[in-house]
Amino acid sequence: MSDAILGGPVPLQSNLYMPRTFADQVMRAVSRREWVLVLGPRQHGKTSAIFRFKRDLRESGFECGSVDLQRAPVLATFESFLEWFARQLARSLGRDIQPPAAADRGQVVEWLRGVVPPDAPTVILIDEASAIKDDVWRNSFYGQLRSLKNAVAEADENSFETRLVFVFAGTFDPVAILHRDNSPFNIVQNIDTDDLSEESARIMATAIWGGADDDAVAAIYAGVGGQPFLLQLLFDAVAACSPVDRRAAVDVELNSLRDRGHDHLRAIFRFVISDPELMDVVGRVVADGFAPFRAANSKDKFLEVLGVMRLDGARLTFRNALYAHSAKNLIQLGSPAEAEAGEAAVFDYTEESFDFVVDPQLREIAFAAQKGAVACHRGQSYRLALAGFGVALEAVLIDWLTEKGVAQYELARTSAVDRATRTGDSWRLVAREGRDPPAEWRLITLCRVAREVPGVAGQIEIPEVIRDLRNCIHPAVMRQRYRPEGQLAPEANMSAAALAAVIRDIKPPNP
C-alpha cells in the first residue's frame, strides 16, 4: 500500500516531507524577529511547513501558535470574528483567553493582549491569510496589524509589540485584496515557496515505492516538475506496478492527466479563466513560449504565486509541461483539429440546470440563449455564440441580484463603487445604475456588483471575460481589431467556461 499523502498536510512523523529552501528562509527571518509573508501555489507545502515551523520554533524558545483563517465560520460581526480568531490562537498556544473590555472588542491588539504570553517572544502563524471574505473586516484586521508592525520601530526592546512576530501564508495577490495603506504585506519580508528538486523527488519516490527507479522518476519530473502534490499523485498511481512495468505506466498516467485533467488543474486555471488580464499573459506564453515579466504588475506576480508560471530570468514561462499543455487547451491556439478537440470546454446545460433562476421569463431567456450559443459554437458561428453566452449571463445575474432584494444589492453596489475607487479602476456607474434596479444595468455593472454578494461557498468569482469578449460582436470594434470568424473559437470557449463558473458559484446545491 502506498504511503503517499494526497490530502492535507504531511504529518510530522512522515518521511515524505522534503526540506525546502523557503522553510529555511522563514526560520532565519523569524529568528531575527522579522514579519514574513509566504506566498505560493495551493498544494505546494505551505501548511506542511507551518506544522514544522511550530515544532522548530518551540524547540528554539519561542511561543508559537497558528490560525487557519479558512476555517472561520459564518459570523455576524467583526467583533465575533476577532473573538473566534483569539480563541483559535489561544487553543494553539495552549493558553486561556482573557477577553478585552466591551469597548475594546473591535481592537485586534486588545484580543492579542488577552492571549499572548506576557514575557516570551511569540510567533503567530496565519494560514490562508486571504480567507477573510468581508472586505471591511479584512481591511480593518490587516490595517490594525500594520499599525502594530509600525509601532515596533518606536517600542522598547521587550515590549508587547517587539515580542510579537507574524508569519502570513497563502495563495493570493496582496495588491488585490487590500488597500496599500492598510496592508502589512508590503512592509514585511516576502518569501516564495519553491519546487522540489529532482533529487528530493527521487528520495520521495524511493520512500513510496520501496526502492529506486531513476528512469520513472525522471519521466514524472519531466512532466510535472517539482510540484509536490503532482509528484505524489503520480508516484502513488504507479506504486503497485512492478519495476519492469513502471516506466510504461508513468506514460499512461501522464497522458491521463493531460487528456482528462484533474481537480488540481481546474482549481488553478479557474483563476486564469476569470481574469482577462491573466488570460492575456497565458495566451502570450502559449503563443511565444514566454512573456516578459513586468515587475511592477501584480498580475504577473500572481501567475507565479498560483503556480502556473515560473520566473526564468526576466521571463515568465510555464511551471511544468503539464501546465503548458493545459494552458494550450484552454487558450485553444493552433490548428483546427486542436480547436475541435477543445469542444468539451462548452457546457451543454439542460433546462433543469437553470431551475435556480426564479423569474420564469429570465429562466427561459437564460436557457434559450445558452442553448443557442452552444448550437452556434458547434456550427463555428463564434460571434453569435459570444452574444448568446452574454445574454445568458445577464439573465442569470439580473434574477440573482433582484432576488437578493433592494437593500442587499444597493449595499453591494456601494461596495463595488468603493472598491473601484480604492484600486484606481476606471469603471463607474452610469446615471441609471444609481437609481434603477439590476434589470437596467450594463453587464459590467452586474458583474461588479455580484462580486460583492456571497455565493453558495463565500465570495464568488464573477469573471468579466464575457463582457470583454462580447466586444468581438460589435461592428465598430470588430473593424478595429478584426479577426476572421474561425479565429474566435478561443473567445467562445472562454465565454462558455466563464458562464459555467458563474452558475457553479451561485446555484444552490441539490437538497
Coordinates of C-alpha atoms in Angstrom, one line a residue:
M1 CA 0.0 0.0 0.0
S2 CA 1.3 3.4 -1.0
D3 CA 2.3 5.9 1.8
A4 CA 1.7 9.0 -0.4
I5 CA 0.0 11.9 1.2
L6 CA -2.7 13.1 -1.2
G7 CA -5.0 15.0 1.1
G8 CA -3.9 17.7 3.7
P9 CA -0.5 18.5 5.1
V10 CA 2.3 15.9 5.5
P11 CA 2.2 14.6 9.1
L12 CA 5.2 15.5 11.3
Q13 CA 6.2 11.9 11.6
S14 CA 6.1 11.2 7.9
N15 CA 9.4 10.7 5.9
L16 CA 7.7 12.1 2.8
Y17 CA 8.3 15.7 3.9
M18 CA 11.2 17.1 1.9
P19 CA 13.3 20.0 3.3
R20 CA 12.5 23.2 1.4
T21 CA 14.6 26.4 0.9
F22 CA 11.7 28.6 1.6
A23 CA 11.2 27.0 5.0
D24 CA 14.8 27.7 6.0
Q25 CA 14.4 31.3 4.8
V26 CA 11.3 31.7 7.0
M27 CA 13.1 30.3 10.1
R28 CA 16.0 32.7 9.6
A29 CA 13.8 35.7 9.2
V30 CA 11.7 34.8 12.3
S31 CA 14.9 34.3 14.4
R32 CA 15.7 38.0 13.5
R33 CA 12.1 38.9 14.7
E34 CA 11.1 39.8 11.1
W35 CA 7.5 39.5 10.0
V36 CA 7.1 37.3 6.9
L37 CA 4.6 36.8 4.0
V38 CA 4.9 33.3 2.4
L39 CA 3.2 33.1 -1.0
G40 CA 2.9 30.0 -3.1
P41 CA 0.6 27.7 -5.0
R42 CA -2.0 25.6 -3.3
Q43 CA -0.9 22.0 -2.5
H44 CA 2.7 23.3 -2.5
G45 CA 3.7 22.5 1.1
K46 CA 2.9 25.8 2.9
T47 CA 0.7 24.2 5.6
S48 CA 3.1 21.2 6.0
A49 CA 5.9 23.7 6.6
I50 CA 3.8 25.6 9.1
F51 CA 3.4 22.4 11.2
R52 CA 7.2 22.2 11.3
F53 CA 7.7 25.9 12.0
K54 CA 5.6 25.5 15.1
R55 CA 7.6 22.5 16.3
D56 CA 11.0 24.0 15.5
L57 CA 10.2 27.4 16.9
R58 CA 9.0 26.0 20.2
E59 CA 12.2 24.0 20.4
S60 CA 14.1 27.2 19.8
G61 CA 12.5 29.0 22.7
F62 CA 9.6 30.8 21.0
E63 CA 6.0 30.5 21.9
C64 CA 4.2 29.7 18.7
G65 CA 0.5 29.4 17.7
S66 CA -1.3 29.2 14.4
V67 CA -4.7 30.1 13.0
D68 CA -6.2 28.9 9.7
L69 CA -8.5 31.6 8.5
Q70 CA -10.1 29.3 6.0
R71 CA -11.8 27.5 9.0
A72 CA -13.6 30.6 10.2
P73 CA -17.4 30.0 10.5
V74 CA -20.0 32.4 9.2
L75 CA -20.1 35.2 11.8
A76 CA -22.4 38.2 12.2
T77 CA -19.9 40.9 13.4
F78 CA -16.3 41.9 13.2
E79 CA -16.1 41.6 17.0
S80 CA -17.3 38.0 16.8
F81 CA -14.7 37.2 14.2
L82 CA -11.9 38.6 16.4
E83 CA -13.1 36.5 19.3
W84 CA -13.1 33.4 17.1
F85 CA -9.5 34.3 16.0
A86 CA -8.3 34.8 19.5
R87 CA -9.8 31.6 20.8
Q88 CA -8.2 29.6 17.9
L89 CA -4.9 31.2 18.8
A90 CA -5.3 30.5 22.5
R91 CA -6.1 26.9 21.8
S92 CA -3.0 26.6 19.6
L93 CA -0.8 28.2 22.2
G94 CA -2.3 26.1 25.0
R95 CA -3.5 29.1 26.9
D96 CA -6.6 30.6 28.4
I97 CA -8.1 33.7 27.0
Q98 CA -8.8 37.0 28.7
P99 CA -11.4 38.9 26.6
P100 CA -11.0 42.6 26.4
A101 CA -13.4 45.2 27.8
A102 CA -16.6 45.6 25.8
A103 CA -15.3 48.9 24.4
D104 CA -12.2 47.3 23.0
R105 CA -13.7 44.2 21.4
G106 CA -13.1 45.6 17.9
Q107 CA -9.4 46.0 18.6
V108 CA -7.1 43.2 17.3
V109 CA -4.3 44.2 19.7
E110 CA -6.5 44.0 22.8
W111 CA -7.6 40.5 21.9
L112 CA -3.9 39.6 21.4
R113 CA -3.0 41.0 24.8
G114 CA -5.5 38.6 26.3
V115 CA -3.9 35.6 24.7
V116 CA -0.2 36.1 24.1
P117 CA 2.2 35.0 26.9
P118 CA 3.3 38.1 28.9
D119 CA 7.1 37.6 28.8
A120 CA 8.1 35.4 25.9
P121 CA 8.7 36.1 22.2
T122 CA 5.7 34.8 20.3
V123 CA 5.2 33.8 16.7
I124 CA 1.7 33.8 15.2
L125 CA 1.3 31.8 12.0
I126 CA -1.7 32.8 9.9
D127 CA -2.5 30.3 7.2
E128 CA -4.9 31.1 4.3
A129 CA -4.4 34.7 5.1
S130 CA -6.7 36.0 2.3
A131 CA -9.7 34.0 3.5
I132 CA -11.5 36.9 5.3
K133 CA -14.3 37.3 2.9
D134 CA -15.8 40.6 4.1
D135 CA -13.8 43.5 2.6
V136 CA -14.4 45.8 5.6
W137 CA -13.3 43.2 8.1
R138 CA -10.3 42.2 6.1
N139 CA -9.1 45.8 5.8
S140 CA -9.7 46.5 9.4
F141 CA -8.0 43.3 10.6
Y142 CA -4.9 43.8 8.5
G143 CA -4.9 47.6 8.9
Q144 CA -4.6 47.1 12.7
L145 CA -1.8 44.6 12.3
R146 CA 0.0 47.0 10.1
S147 CA -0.3 49.6 12.8
L148 CA 1.1 47.1 15.3
K149 CA 4.1 46.4 12.9
N150 CA 4.7 50.1 12.6
A151 CA 4.7 50.5 16.4
V152 CA 7.7 48.2 16.6
A153 CA 10.0 50.9 15.4
E154 CA 9.4 53.1 18.5
A155 CA 8.8 50.3 21.1
D156 CA 11.1 49.2 23.8
E157 CA 13.1 46.0 23.2
N158 CA 11.0 43.8 25.5
S159 CA 7.6 45.5 24.8
F160 CA 4.5 43.7 23.8
E161 CA 4.9 44.9 20.2
T162 CA 8.5 43.7 19.8
R163 CA 7.8 40.3 21.3
L164 CA 5.2 39.5 18.5
V165 CA 6.2 38.1 15.1
F166 CA 3.7 37.3 12.4
V167 CA 4.1 34.8 9.6
F168 CA 1.3 35.0 6.9
A169 CA 0.8 32.3 4.3
G170 CA -1.5 31.8 1.3
T171 CA -2.2 31.9 -2.4
F172 CA -3.3 35.4 -3.3
D173 CA -2.5 38.7 -4.8
P174 CA -1.8 41.1 -1.9
V175 CA -2.4 44.1 -4.1
A176 CA -5.9 42.9 -5.0
I177 CA -7.2 42.0 -1.5
L178 CA -6.0 45.0 0.5
H179 CA -5.7 48.8 0.0
R180 CA -2.0 49.6 0.0
D181 CA -2.2 51.9 3.0
N182 CA -4.0 49.1 5.0
S183 CA -1.6 46.3 4.2
P184 CA 1.1 44.9 6.3
F185 CA 2.2 42.7 3.4
N186 CA 4.3 45.5 1.7
I187 CA 6.3 46.2 4.9
V188 CA 7.3 42.6 5.7
Q189 CA 9.7 40.1 4.2
N190 CA 8.2 38.3 1.2
I191 CA 9.3 34.7 0.7
D192 CA 8.1 32.5 -2.2
T193 CA 7.7 28.7 -1.9
D194 CA 10.0 26.7 -4.1
D195 CA 9.5 23.5 -6.1
L196 CA 11.2 20.2 -5.1
S197 CA 14.5 19.4 -6.7
E198 CA 14.7 16.2 -8.8
E199 CA 16.9 14.7 -6.1
S200 CA 14.1 15.3 -3.5
A201 CA 11.6 13.8 -5.9
R202 CA 13.8 10.7 -6.2
I203 CA 14.0 10.4 -2.4
M204 CA 10.3 10.7 -2.1
A205 CA 9.6 8.1 -4.8
T206 CA 12.0 5.7 -3.2
A207 CA 10.1 6.0 0.1
I208 CA 6.7 5.4 -1.6
W209 CA 7.8 2.6 -4.0
G210 CA 10.1 0.9 -1.5
G211 CA 13.0 1.2 -4.0
A212 CA 14.6 3.4 -6.5
D213 CA 13.6 3.7 -10.2
D214 CA 15.5 6.6 -11.7
D215 CA 14.0 6.4 -15.2
A216 CA 10.4 6.5 -13.9
V217 CA 11.2 9.5 -11.6
A218 CA 12.9 11.3 -14.4
A219 CA 9.9 10.9 -16.7
I220 CA 7.5 12.1 -14.0
Y221 CA 9.7 15.0 -13.1
A222 CA 9.9 16.0 -16.8
G223 CA 6.1 16.1 -16.9
V224 CA 5.2 17.9 -13.6
G225 CA 8.4 19.4 -12.4
G226 CA 8.9 19.8 -8.7
Q227 CA 5.2 20.3 -7.8
P228 CA 4.9 18.3 -4.6
F229 CA 1.3 17.2 -4.9
L230 CA 1.5 16.2 -8.5
L231 CA 4.7 14.2 -7.8
Q232 CA 3.0 12.3 -5.0
L233 CA -0.1 11.8 -7.1
L234 CA 1.9 10.1 -9.9
F235 CA 4.2 8.2 -7.5
D236 CA 1.1 6.8 -5.9
A237 CA -0.6 6.0 -9.2
V238 CA 2.2 3.7 -10.3
A239 CA 3.2 2.4 -6.8
A240 CA 1.6 -1.0 -7.3
C241 CA 3.4 -1.6 -10.6
S242 CA 6.4 -3.9 -10.9
P243 CA 9.7 -2.2 -11.6
V244 CA 9.6 -3.6 -15.1
D245 CA 6.2 -2.2 -15.9
R246 CA 6.5 1.1 -14.0
R247 CA 8.1 3.3 -16.8
A248 CA 5.3 2.4 -19.2
A249 CA 2.7 3.0 -16.5
V250 CA 4.1 6.5 -15.9
D251 CA 3.4 7.5 -19.6
V252 CA -0.2 6.2 -19.2
E253 CA -0.8 8.2 -16.1
L254 CA 0.8 11.4 -17.5
N255 CA -1.4 11.1 -20.7
S256 CA -4.4 10.6 -18.5
L257 CA -3.7 13.8 -16.6
R258 CA -3.2 15.7 -19.9
D259 CA -6.4 14.3 -21.5
R260 CA -8.8 14.1 -18.6
G261 CA -7.5 16.8 -16.3
H262 CA -7.7 16.8 -12.5
D263 CA -9.3 19.0 -9.8
H264 CA -5.8 20.4 -9.1
L265 CA -5.6 21.8 -12.6
R266 CA -9.2 23.0 -12.6
A267 CA -8.6 24.9 -9.3
I268 CA -5.5 26.6 -10.7
F269 CA -6.9 27.6 -14.1
R270 CA -10.2 28.8 -12.5
F271 CA -8.4 31.9 -11.5
V272 CA -7.0 32.3 -15.0
I273 CA -10.3 32.0 -16.8
S274 CA -11.9 34.6 -14.5
D275 CA -9.4 37.3 -15.3
P276 CA -8.9 38.6 -18.9
E277 CA -5.5 40.1 -18.0
L278 CA -4.3 36.7 -16.7
M279 CA -5.7 35.1 -19.8
D280 CA -3.8 37.5 -22.0
V281 CA -0.5 36.7 -20.4
V282 CA -1.1 33.0 -20.5
G283 CA -2.1 33.3 -24.2
R284 CA 1.2 35.1 -25.0
V285 CA 3.2 32.4 -23.3
V286 CA 1.3 29.7 -25.2
A287 CA 2.0 31.5 -28.5
D288 CA 5.6 32.6 -27.9
G289 CA 6.9 30.3 -25.2
F290 CA 7.4 33.2 -22.8
A291 CA 6.1 36.6 -21.7
P292 CA 8.3 39.4 -20.4
F293 CA 8.0 39.7 -16.6
R294 CA 6.6 43.1 -15.6
A295 CA 8.0 43.5 -12.0
A296 CA 5.5 46.3 -11.2
N297 CA 2.5 44.3 -12.4
S298 CA 0.8 42.3 -9.7
K299 CA -0.9 40.1 -12.2
D300 CA 2.4 38.7 -13.5
K301 CA 3.5 38.0 -9.9
F302 CA 0.1 36.3 -9.2
L303 CA 0.6 33.9 -12.1
E304 CA 3.9 32.9 -10.3
V305 CA 2.1 32.6 -6.9
L306 CA -0.7 30.5 -8.5
G307 CA 2.0 28.1 -9.7
V308 CA 1.0 28.4 -13.4
M309 CA 4.2 30.3 -14.2
R310 CA 7.8 30.5 -13.0
L311 CA 10.3 33.2 -13.4
D312 CA 13.2 32.4 -15.8
G313 CA 15.4 35.4 -15.7
A314 CA 13.2 38.3 -16.8
R315 CA 10.7 36.0 -18.5
L316 CA 7.6 34.1 -17.4
T317 CA 7.4 30.5 -18.6
F318 CA 5.1 27.6 -17.7
R319 CA 5.9 25.9 -14.4
N320 CA 5.9 22.5 -15.9
A321 CA 4.9 20.6 -19.1
L322 CA 1.5 19.6 -17.8
Y323 CA 0.5 23.2 -17.1
A324 CA 1.7 24.2 -20.5
H325 CA -0.4 21.5 -22.1
S326 CA -3.5 22.5 -20.0
A327 CA -3.0 26.2 -20.9
K328 CA -2.8 25.4 -24.6
N329 CA -6.1 23.5 -24.4
L330 CA -7.6 26.4 -22.5
I331 CA -6.5 29.1 -24.9
Q332 CA -7.2 26.9 -27.9
L333 CA -4.4 28.2 -30.2
G334 CA -3.2 26.1 -33.1
S335 CA -4.8 24.0 -35.8
P336 CA -8.5 23.5 -36.4
A337 CA -8.0 19.9 -35.2
E338 CA -6.8 21.2 -31.9
A339 CA -9.8 23.5 -31.7
E340 CA -12.2 20.7 -32.3
A341 CA -10.5 18.7 -29.5
G342 CA -11.4 21.6 -27.2
E343 CA -15.2 21.3 -27.7
A344 CA -15.6 19.9 -24.2
A345 CA -15.0 23.4 -23.0
V346 CA -18.6 24.2 -24.0
F347 CA -21.0 23.1 -21.3
D348 CA -24.4 22.0 -22.6
Y349 CA -27.0 22.5 -19.9
T350 CA -30.5 21.1 -19.7
E351 CA -33.5 23.2 -18.9
E352 CA -33.4 21.9 -15.3
S353 CA -29.9 23.4 -14.9
F354 CA -31.5 26.8 -14.8
D355 CA -34.1 25.9 -12.2
F356 CA -32.5 28.2 -9.6
V357 CA -33.5 31.2 -11.7
V358 CA -36.7 32.4 -10.0
D359 CA -38.3 34.6 -12.7
P360 CA -39.8 32.3 -15.3
Q361 CA -39.1 34.7 -18.2
L362 CA -35.5 35.2 -17.2
R363 CA -35.1 31.4 -16.8
E364 CA -36.4 30.8 -20.3
I365 CA -34.2 33.5 -21.7
A366 CA -31.1 32.2 -20.0
F367 CA -31.7 28.6 -21.1
A368 CA -32.6 29.5 -24.7
A369 CA -29.6 31.9 -25.0
Q370 CA -27.2 29.3 -23.7
K371 CA -28.7 26.5 -25.9
G372 CA -28.5 28.8 -28.9
A373 CA -24.9 29.7 -28.1
V374 CA -23.9 26.1 -27.9
A375 CA -25.5 25.4 -31.2
C376 CA -23.8 28.4 -32.8
H377 CA -20.4 27.3 -31.3
R378 CA -20.8 23.8 -32.7
G379 CA -21.6 25.4 -36.1
Q380 CA -18.5 27.5 -35.8
S381 CA -20.6 30.7 -35.6
Y382 CA -18.5 32.0 -32.8
R383 CA -19.6 35.7 -32.8
L384 CA -23.2 34.6 -32.3
A385 CA -22.0 32.2 -29.6
L386 CA -20.4 35.1 -27.7
A387 CA -23.7 37.0 -27.9
G388 CA -25.7 34.0 -26.5
F389 CA -23.4 33.3 -23.6
G390 CA -23.5 37.0 -22.7
V391 CA -27.3 37.1 -22.8
A392 CA -27.5 34.0 -20.6
L393 CA -25.1 35.5 -18.0
E394 CA -27.1 38.8 -17.9
A395 CA -30.4 37.0 -17.3
V396 CA -28.9 34.9 -14.5
L397 CA -27.3 37.8 -12.8
I398 CA -30.4 40.1 -13.1
D399 CA -32.5 37.4 -11.5
W400 CA -30.0 36.6 -8.8
L401 CA -29.4 40.2 -7.7
T402 CA -33.1 41.1 -7.9
E403 CA -34.0 38.1 -5.6
K404 CA -31.4 39.3 -3.1
G405 CA -33.6 42.4 -2.5
V406 CA -33.1 46.1 -2.8
A407 CA -31.2 46.6 0.5
Q408 CA -28.6 43.9 -0.3
Y409 CA -27.9 44.9 -4.0
E410 CA -27.7 48.6 -3.1
L411 CA -25.2 47.8 -0.4
A412 CA -23.2 45.6 -2.8
R413 CA -23.4 48.4 -5.4
T414 CA -21.9 50.8 -3.0
S415 CA -19.2 48.4 -2.1
A416 CA -18.3 47.8 -5.7
V417 CA -18.0 51.5 -6.3
D418 CA -15.8 51.9 -3.3
R419 CA -13.6 49.1 -4.4
A420 CA -13.1 50.6 -7.8
T421 CA -12.3 54.0 -6.3
R422 CA -9.7 52.5 -3.9
T423 CA -8.0 50.5 -6.6
G424 CA -8.0 53.2 -9.3
D425 CA -10.2 51.2 -11.6
S426 CA -11.9 53.2 -14.4
W427 CA -15.3 51.5 -14.0
R428 CA -18.0 53.8 -12.7
L429 CA -21.8 53.7 -12.6
V430 CA -23.8 55.5 -15.3
A431 CA -26.8 57.6 -14.2
R432 CA -29.5 54.9 -14.4
E433 CA -27.4 52.4 -12.5
G434 CA -27.5 54.6 -9.4
R435 CA -31.3 54.6 -9.2
D436 CA -32.7 51.8 -11.3
P437 CA -33.0 48.0 -10.5
P438 CA -30.5 45.4 -11.9
A439 CA -32.6 44.8 -15.0
E440 CA -31.5 48.3 -16.2
W441 CA -27.7 47.8 -15.6
R442 CA -24.9 47.1 -18.0
L443 CA -23.3 43.6 -17.9
I444 CA -20.1 45.1 -16.5
T445 CA -22.1 46.6 -13.6
L446 CA -24.0 43.3 -13.0
C447 CA -20.6 41.5 -12.7
R448 CA -19.0 44.1 -10.4
V449 CA -21.9 44.2 -8.0
A450 CA -22.5 40.5 -8.0
R451 CA -18.9 40.0 -6.8
E452 CA -19.8 41.8 -3.6
V453 CA -22.6 39.3 -2.8
P454 CA -21.7 36.0 -1.2
G455 CA -22.5 32.9 -3.3
V456 CA -23.0 29.3 -2.1
A457 CA -19.4 29.0 -0.9
G458 CA -18.4 32.5 0.0
Q459 CA -17.5 35.4 -2.2
I460 CA -18.0 34.4 -5.9
E461 CA -15.6 34.7 -8.8
I462 CA -17.6 36.6 -11.3
P463 CA -15.4 36.8 -14.5
E464 CA -15.8 39.8 -16.7
V465 CA -14.4 37.8 -19.6
I466 CA -17.7 37.6 -21.4
R467 CA -18.3 41.3 -21.2
D468 CA -14.8 42.0 -22.7
L469 CA -15.1 39.3 -25.3
R470 CA -18.6 40.4 -26.4
N471 CA -16.8 43.4 -27.9
C472 CA -15.9 41.0 -30.7
I473 CA -19.5 41.2 -31.9
H474 CA -19.8 45.0 -32.1
P475 CA -19.1 46.0 -35.7
A476 CA -17.1 49.1 -34.9
V477 CA -14.8 47.1 -32.5
M478 CA -14.6 44.2 -35.0
R479 CA -13.2 46.5 -37.6
Q480 CA -10.6 47.9 -35.2
R481 CA -9.3 44.5 -34.2
Y482 CA -10.7 42.3 -36.9
R483 CA -10.3 38.5 -36.7
P484 CA -12.0 36.1 -39.1
E485 CA -14.8 34.0 -37.6
G486 CA -12.8 30.9 -37.3
Q487 CA -10.2 32.6 -35.1
L488 CA -12.8 33.4 -32.4
A489 CA -13.1 29.8 -31.2
P490 CA -10.8 30.6 -28.1
E491 CA -13.0 33.5 -27.1
A492 CA -16.2 31.4 -27.4
N493 CA -14.6 28.7 -25.3
M494 CA -13.7 31.1 -22.6
S495 CA -17.2 32.6 -22.6
A496 CA -18.8 29.2 -22.2
A497 CA -16.4 28.3 -19.3
A498 CA -17.0 31.7 -17.6
L499 CA -20.8 31.3 -17.7
A500 CA -20.3 27.8 -16.2
A501 CA -18.2 29.2 -13.4
V502 CA -20.9 31.8 -12.5
I503 CA -23.6 29.1 -12.4
R504 CA -21.5 26.9 -10.3
D505 CA -20.8 29.7 -7.7
I506 CA -24.4 30.9 -7.3
K507 CA -26.6 27.8 -7.9
P508 CA -27.7 26.3 -4.6
P509 CA -26.6 22.7 -4.1
N510 CA -29.2 20.0 -4.6
P511 CA -31.0 19.1 -1.4

